[in-house]
Each structure stands twice: as C-alpha cells, then as structure tokens.
Amino acid sequence: MRAFLLQAGGELTLVDTLFEDDGAGVLEAIRKLGRSPRDLKRIVLTHAHRSHLGGLAALKRETGATVLAHEWEADIVAGERAAQSVGLKPTRPFRTYPFQVGIFLGRPKHEPCPIDESVADGATAGPLEVLHLPGHSPGHLGFHWAERGLVIAGDAIATWPRFEAGWPAFNLNLEQHRESVRRLAGLDAQIVGVGHGEPITKAATDRVRALVV
Ligand SMILES: [Zn+2]
Ligand SMILES: [Zn+2]
C-alpha cells in the first residue's frame, strides 16, 4: 500500500494514511524530512477502503491536519456506514483476494474519524488539483500536481501484483471506471503514484494510455 507525503511552500500534504492503526510510518516519514507532525496541514483520502485510512484517526490526533474526502466516502470514514461490498467471488489476480475478503467482512475495522471538509472535482488541496475518478468506489478521488508532473491515481490503476486498470474484482462500476482511466490518460504525467504497487516513473503517460479500452 502507498501513501504520498508532499511538501510544497513549507506545507505538508498527505494523500492516504496506510493500513496501520497508529500512523507510525507516516510520522516517521515526516520526521525524516526534518519536519514536525504539526507541519502536516491536510490529509486527503482517495477513498474509504481500510488500507487507505487505517492511520487516519491517529494522524488526525497527532497532527491536527484538516481531513478531506469526497462526500460519498465521508460517512464510511466516520464509521457510520460500511464500505460497499465487492462480493466474494475469487477473481484474478488472486493475490488481491485477502483485500476482497476484508471488505466483504468489514474487517479489520478502522478507527472512525469524521472528515473536516468534503472536496469535489476541480477543488484544490494544497498543491493538488482534485480529480473525481469514480468506478473503484463512487467517491474515489485522484490528484494532479501539474507543476511537478505528478498524478496520484489511487486505486484506479494498480501496479501490484500486476500492472492493470485497477483490481478487477474491486471495480464497482465499470463504465465509470473506464471513463476515469481515460481521464487519467489525458493528463501529462511524469510520475503516476498508485495505491498498490510501485509508482510508474518511466513513460508514465504512455503506460496509462495503454490501459484505455
Ligand atoms: Zn480501494
Ligand atoms: Zn486500495
């Protein structure tokens, strides 16, 4: 799983918070930059799946950061609604199956954390432009830092266990998902960060375009 810690104009912005409950990995990354937890101004969530928000409540307490997500995901983040089930039918690649079972069972639960602001397509979050990229989940977001050529695709694209347009079993709405991938393919990207697997750092725009069907 991946989270992204970005530094711009002296402020830190975090995209997603990983699986662990205590946010320790993110706090260590902040300290390694020579910054303190209070320098984290905002936490933006791609979507409300467990492996993207495990550390959220702990990081909110430690940093006081503003928490942002799409409004469709907000009550899942706040613990008021379960994430939409993806079913139990085993689907390739099978290494993603434990995540599928986790969502089906709603386990492990994350510590609830209310969001502070909902964000929609076209909003800005620090240096990032917010992209609404539904399909994997209805309120799934991606982010674009145009000046740095950085695109964060969340779970719209996966590079683990293989490179593809998201994990097939998890794409709730295929038509929306295809449109979201088309939209990502239209961005000029040097680096594409994804929720699961290594970021794409070579020929990133061409590789995303190859996923368009
Ligand atoms: Zn997901
Ligand atoms: Zn994920």
mmCIF file of C-alpha atoms and ligand atoms in Angstrom:
data_model
loop_
_atom_site.group_PDB
_atom_site.id
_atom_site.type_symbol
_atom_site.label_atom_id
_atom_site.label_comp_id
_atom_site.label_asym_id
_atom_site.label_seq_id
_atom_site.Cartn_x
_atom_site.Cartn_y
_atom_site.Cartn_z
ATOM 1 C CA MET A 1 0.000 0.000 0.000
ATOM 2 C CA ARG A 2 1.098 3.524 -0.666
ATOM 3 C CA ALA A 3 0.544 6.902 0.879
ATOM 4 C CA PHE A 4 2.089 10.092 -0.522
ATOM 5 C CA LEU A 5 3.658 12.825 1.576
ATOM 6 C CA LEU A 6 4.106 16.028 -0.422
ATOM 7 C CA GLN A 7 5.952 19.192 0.510
ATOM 8 C CA ALA A 8 5.000 22.485 -1.142
ATOM 9 C CA GLY A 9 5.558 26.034 0.043
ATOM 10 C CA GLY A 10 6.589 24.867 3.512
ATOM 11 C CA GLU A 11 3.379 22.874 3.995
ATOM 12 C CA LEU A 12 2.956 19.136 4.066
ATOM 13 C CA THR A 13 0.043 17.359 2.408
ATOM 14 C CA LEU A 14 -0.614 13.653 2.871
ATOM 15 C CA VAL A 15 -2.590 11.516 0.434
ATOM 16 C CA ASP A 16 -3.957 8.426 2.237
ATOM 17 C CA THR A 17 -2.785 7.033 5.563
ATOM 18 C CA LEU A 18 -1.882 3.348 5.040
ATOM 19 C CA PHE A 19 -3.219 0.287 6.829
ATOM 20 C CA GLU A 20 -1.629 0.511 10.268
ATOM 21 C CA ASP A 21 -3.667 1.906 13.171
ATOM 22 C CA ASP A 22 -1.028 4.166 14.655
ATOM 23 C CA GLY A 23 0.181 6.149 11.641
ATOM 24 C CA ALA A 24 3.753 5.397 12.746
ATOM 25 C CA GLY A 25 5.134 5.051 9.217
ATOM 26 C CA VAL A 26 3.782 8.423 8.168
ATOM 27 C CA LEU A 27 5.016 10.148 11.343
ATOM 28 C CA GLU A 28 8.471 8.700 10.762
ATOM 29 C CA ALA A 29 8.450 9.960 7.167
ATOM 30 C CA ILE A 30 7.526 13.461 8.425
ATOM 31 C CA ARG A 31 10.422 13.407 10.893
ATOM 32 C CA LYS A 32 12.821 12.162 8.218
ATOM 33 C CA LEU A 33 12.006 15.321 6.248
ATOM 34 C CA GLY A 34 13.102 17.303 9.310
ATOM 35 C CA ARG A 35 9.525 18.410 9.925
ATOM 36 C CA SER A 36 7.211 18.013 12.873
ATOM 37 C CA PRO A 37 3.765 16.366 12.887
ATOM 38 C CA ARG A 38 2.155 19.805 13.269
ATOM 39 C CA ASP A 39 3.519 20.764 9.837
ATOM 40 C CA LEU A 40 1.061 18.365 8.243
ATOM 41 C CA LYS A 41 -1.663 20.744 7.094
ATOM 42 C CA ARG A 42 -4.050 18.361 5.383
ATOM 43 C CA ILE A 43 -4.813 14.717 4.826
ATOM 44 C CA VAL A 44 -6.721 13.881 1.651
ATOM 45 C CA LEU A 45 -8.195 10.440 1.123
ATOM 46 C CA THR A 46 -8.526 8.770 -2.256
ATOM 47 C CA HIS A 47 -11.392 6.661 -0.894
ATOM 48 C CA ALA A 48 -12.640 4.863 2.199
ATOM 49 C CA HIS A 49 -11.071 1.410 1.883
ATOM 50 C CA ARG A 50 -9.340 0.154 5.003
ATOM 51 C CA SER A 51 -5.809 0.088 3.629
ATOM 52 C CA HIS A 52 -6.073 3.785 2.731
ATOM 53 C CA LEU A 53 -7.350 5.128 6.052
ATOM 54 C CA GLY A 54 -6.025 2.856 8.810
ATOM 55 C CA GLY A 55 -3.820 5.523 10.369
ATOM 56 C CA LEU A 56 -6.246 8.384 9.855
ATOM 57 C CA ALA A 57 -7.641 8.849 13.375
ATOM 58 C CA ALA A 58 -4.191 8.597 14.976
ATOM 59 C CA LEU A 59 -2.665 11.018 12.484
ATOM 60 C CA LYS A 60 -5.501 13.499 12.964
ATOM 61 C CA ARG A 61 -4.810 13.492 16.731
ATOM 62 C CA GLU A 62 -1.030 13.818 16.308
ATOM 63 C CA THR A 63 -1.025 16.477 13.637
ATOM 64 C CA GLY A 64 -4.294 18.414 13.794
ATOM 65 C CA ALA A 65 -4.383 18.216 9.987
ATOM 66 C CA THR A 66 -7.581 19.031 8.088
ATOM 67 C CA VAL A 67 -9.133 15.814 6.750
ATOM 68 C CA LEU A 68 -10.606 15.935 3.250
ATOM 69 C CA ALA A 69 -12.507 13.339 1.229
ATOM 70 C CA HIS A 70 -15.278 13.109 -1.315
ATOM 71 C CA GLU A 71 -18.684 13.444 0.311
ATOM 72 C CA TRP A 72 -19.770 9.969 -0.828
ATOM 73 C CA GLU A 73 -16.975 8.400 1.239
ATOM 74 C CA ALA A 74 -17.328 10.678 4.272
ATOM 75 C CA ASP A 75 -19.742 8.601 6.359
ATOM 76 C CA ILE A 76 -17.689 5.434 5.773
ATOM 77 C CA VAL A 77 -14.592 7.272 7.039
ATOM 78 C CA ALA A 78 -16.619 8.451 10.038
ATOM 79 C CA GLY A 79 -17.608 4.848 10.807
ATOM 80 C CA GLU A 80 -21.319 5.406 10.144
ATOM 81 C CA ARG A 81 -21.607 3.128 7.107
ATOM 82 C CA ALA A 82 -19.778 0.046 5.814
ATOM 83 C CA ALA A 83 -17.786 0.250 2.593
ATOM 84 C CA GLN A 84 -19.755 -1.089 -0.360
ATOM 85 C CA SER A 85 -19.129 -4.829 -0.619
ATOM 86 C CA VAL A 86 -17.237 -6.189 -3.602
ATOM 87 C CA GLY A 87 -18.534 -9.759 -3.200
ATOM 88 C CA LEU A 88 -16.594 -12.929 -2.515
ATOM 89 C CA LYS A 89 -16.098 -14.462 -5.942
ATOM 90 C CA PRO A 90 -12.358 -15.122 -6.363
ATOM 91 C CA THR A 91 -11.108 -13.085 -9.307
ATOM 92 C CA ARG A 92 -7.642 -12.747 -10.794
ATOM 93 C CA PRO A 93 -5.112 -11.658 -9.697
ATOM 94 C CA PHE A 94 -5.681 -13.883 -6.648
ATOM 95 C CA ARG A 95 -3.116 -12.091 -4.521
ATOM 96 C CA THR A 96 -5.704 -9.333 -4.125
ATOM 97 C CA TYR A 97 -8.208 -11.798 -2.626
ATOM 98 C CA PRO A 98 -7.389 -11.106 1.061
ATOM 99 C CA PHE A 99 -8.346 -7.445 0.458
ATOM 100 C CA GLN A 100 -11.605 -8.579 -1.149
ATOM 101 C CA VAL A 101 -12.457 -10.777 1.858
ATOM 102 C CA GLY A 102 -11.553 -7.896 4.193
ATOM 103 C CA ILE A 103 -14.048 -5.571 2.516
ATOM 104 C CA PHE A 104 -16.693 -8.328 2.414
ATOM 105 C CA LEU A 105 -16.343 -8.915 6.161
ATOM 106 C CA GLY A 106 -15.750 -5.274 7.037
ATOM 107 C CA ARG A 107 -12.663 -6.394 8.984
ATOM 108 C CA PRO A 108 -10.446 -5.162 10.372
ATOM 109 C CA LYS A 109 -12.420 -2.060 11.229
ATOM 110 C CA HIS A 110 -10.692 1.300 11.155
ATOM 111 C CA GLU A 111 -10.942 3.786 13.988
ATOM 112 C CA PRO A 112 -13.676 6.217 12.878
ATOM 113 C CA CYS A 113 -12.642 9.783 12.114
ATOM 114 C CA PRO A 114 -15.004 12.480 10.869
ATOM 115 C CA ILE A 115 -13.818 14.396 7.855
ATOM 116 C CA ASP A 116 -13.476 18.180 8.098
ATOM 117 C CA GLU A 117 -14.316 19.142 4.521
ATOM 118 C CA SER A 118 -15.683 17.354 1.519
ATOM 119 C CA VAL A 119 -13.967 18.012 -1.787
ATOM 120 C CA ALA A 120 -15.265 17.598 -5.292
ATOM 121 C CA ASP A 121 -13.796 17.567 -8.771
ATOM 122 C CA GLY A 122 -11.775 20.675 -9.560
ATOM 123 C CA ALA A 123 -11.122 21.619 -5.917
ATOM 124 C CA THR A 124 -7.596 22.266 -4.732
ATOM 125 C CA ALA A 125 -5.897 20.626 -1.766
ATOM 126 C CA GLY A 126 -2.521 22.287 -1.166
ATOM 127 C CA PRO A 127 -0.607 21.878 -4.432
ATOM 128 C CA LEU A 128 -3.035 19.294 -5.772
ATOM 129 C CA GLU A 129 -5.985 19.564 -8.089
ATOM 130 C CA VAL A 130 -8.718 17.136 -7.071
ATOM 131 C CA LEU A 131 -9.988 14.726 -9.745
ATOM 132 C CA HIS A 132 -13.197 12.812 -9.140
ATOM 133 C CA LEU A 133 -12.431 9.362 -10.580
ATOM 134 C CA PRO A 134 -15.386 7.122 -9.711
ATOM 135 C CA GLY A 135 -15.666 3.460 -10.579
ATOM 136 C CA HIS A 136 -13.493 1.713 -7.997
ATOM 137 C CA SER A 137 -15.771 3.408 -5.482
ATOM 138 C CA PRO A 138 -18.363 6.138 -6.078
ATOM 139 C CA GLY A 139 -16.354 8.839 -4.312
ATOM 140 C CA HIS A 140 -12.903 7.764 -5.436
ATOM 141 C CA LEU A 141 -10.513 10.693 -5.950
ATOM 142 C CA GLY A 142 -7.245 11.137 -7.784
ATOM 143 C CA PHE A 143 -4.909 14.117 -7.636
ATOM 144 C CA HIS A 144 -2.821 16.117 -10.081
ATOM 145 C CA TRP A 145 0.170 18.267 -9.250
ATOM 146 C CA ALA A 146 0.592 19.794 -12.701
ATOM 147 C CA GLU A 147 3.782 21.745 -11.985
ATOM 148 C CA ARG A 148 5.569 18.562 -10.876
ATOM 149 C CA GLY A 149 4.031 16.227 -13.453
ATOM 150 C CA LEU A 150 2.662 14.097 -10.622
ATOM 151 C CA VAL A 151 -0.573 12.177 -10.869
ATOM 152 C CA ILE A 152 -1.908 10.147 -7.947
ATOM 153 C CA ALA A 153 -4.311 7.606 -9.401
ATOM 154 C CA GLY A 154 -5.313 5.868 -6.162
ATOM 155 C CA ASP A 155 -6.880 2.500 -6.913
ATOM 156 C CA ALA A 156 -7.966 3.463 -10.438
ATOM 157 C CA ILE A 157 -4.630 1.954 -11.511
ATOM 158 C CA ALA A 158 -2.631 -0.801 -9.798
ATOM 159 C CA THR A 159 0.964 -1.889 -10.368
ATOM 160 C CA TRP A 160 0.787 -4.744 -7.810
ATOM 161 C CA PRO A 161 0.535 -7.660 -8.221
ATOM 162 C CA ARG A 162 0.480 -6.662 -11.880
ATOM 163 C CA PHE A 163 0.036 -3.510 -13.923
ATOM 164 C CA GLU A 164 -3.619 -3.002 -14.817
ATOM 165 C CA ALA A 165 -6.542 -0.599 -14.644
ATOM 166 C CA GLY A 166 -7.323 -1.328 -11.008
ATOM 167 C CA TRP A 167 -8.057 -4.697 -9.423
ATOM 168 C CA PRO A 168 -10.897 -6.184 -11.492
ATOM 169 C CA ALA A 169 -12.892 -7.573 -8.560
ATOM 170 C CA PHE A 170 -12.948 -4.103 -6.987
ATOM 171 C CA ASN A 171 -14.227 -2.005 -9.851
ATOM 172 C CA LEU A 172 -17.819 -1.425 -8.764
ATOM 173 C CA ASN A 173 -18.919 0.495 -11.844
ATOM 174 C CA LEU A 174 -17.015 -0.484 -14.973
ATOM 175 C CA GLU A 175 -18.308 2.293 -17.197
ATOM 176 C CA GLN A 176 -17.372 4.983 -14.680
ATOM 177 C CA HIS A 177 -14.045 3.283 -14.103
ATOM 178 C CA ARG A 178 -13.183 3.224 -17.816
ATOM 179 C CA GLU A 179 -14.036 6.912 -18.069
ATOM 180 C CA SER A 180 -11.802 7.639 -15.066
ATOM 181 C CA VAL A 181 -8.873 5.819 -16.681
ATOM 182 C CA ARG A 182 -9.494 7.746 -19.911
ATOM 183 C CA ARG A 183 -9.341 10.939 -17.927
ATOM 184 C CA LEU A 184 -6.048 9.956 -16.301
ATOM 185 C CA ALA A 185 -4.660 9.116 -19.742
ATOM 186 C CA GLY A 186 -5.362 12.679 -20.838
ATOM 187 C CA LEU A 187 -3.008 14.157 -18.234
ATOM 188 C CA ASP A 188 0.633 14.827 -18.933
ATOM 189 C CA ALA A 189 2.339 12.802 -16.197
ATOM 190 C CA GLN A 190 5.996 12.209 -15.371
ATOM 191 C CA ILE A 191 5.130 10.122 -12.327
ATOM 192 C CA VAL A 192 1.941 8.211 -11.601
ATOM 193 C CA GLY A 193 1.518 7.114 -7.996
ATOM 194 C CA VAL A 194 -0.897 4.266 -7.309
ATOM 195 C CA GLY A 195 -2.494 2.835 -4.190
ATOM 196 C CA HIS A 196 -0.937 -0.607 -4.529
ATOM 197 C CA GLY A 197 2.496 -1.164 -6.035
ATOM 198 C CA GLU A 198 5.415 0.928 -7.204
ATOM 199 C CA PRO A 199 4.816 4.318 -8.783
ATOM 200 C CA ILE A 200 5.155 4.487 -12.561
ATOM 201 C CA THR A 201 8.194 6.640 -13.297
ATOM 202 C CA LYS A 202 9.080 5.742 -16.882
ATOM 203 C CA ALA A 203 6.947 6.651 -19.894
ATOM 204 C CA ALA A 204 4.139 7.229 -17.407
ATOM 205 C CA THR A 205 1.684 8.910 -19.789
ATOM 206 C CA ASP A 206 2.164 6.195 -22.444
ATOM 207 C CA ARG A 207 1.655 3.431 -19.911
ATOM 208 C CA VAL A 208 -1.579 4.951 -18.649
ATOM 209 C CA ARG A 209 -2.781 5.430 -22.236
ATOM 210 C CA ALA A 210 -2.177 1.723 -22.835
ATOM 211 C CA LEU A 211 -4.861 0.970 -20.231
ATOM 212 C CA VAL A 212 -7.596 2.811 -22.089
ATOM 213 C CA VAL A 213 -10.150 0.432 -23.619
HETATM 214 ZN ZN ZN B 1 -9.732 0.567 -2.810
HETATM 215 ZN ZN ZN B 2 -6.636 0.074 -2.197
#
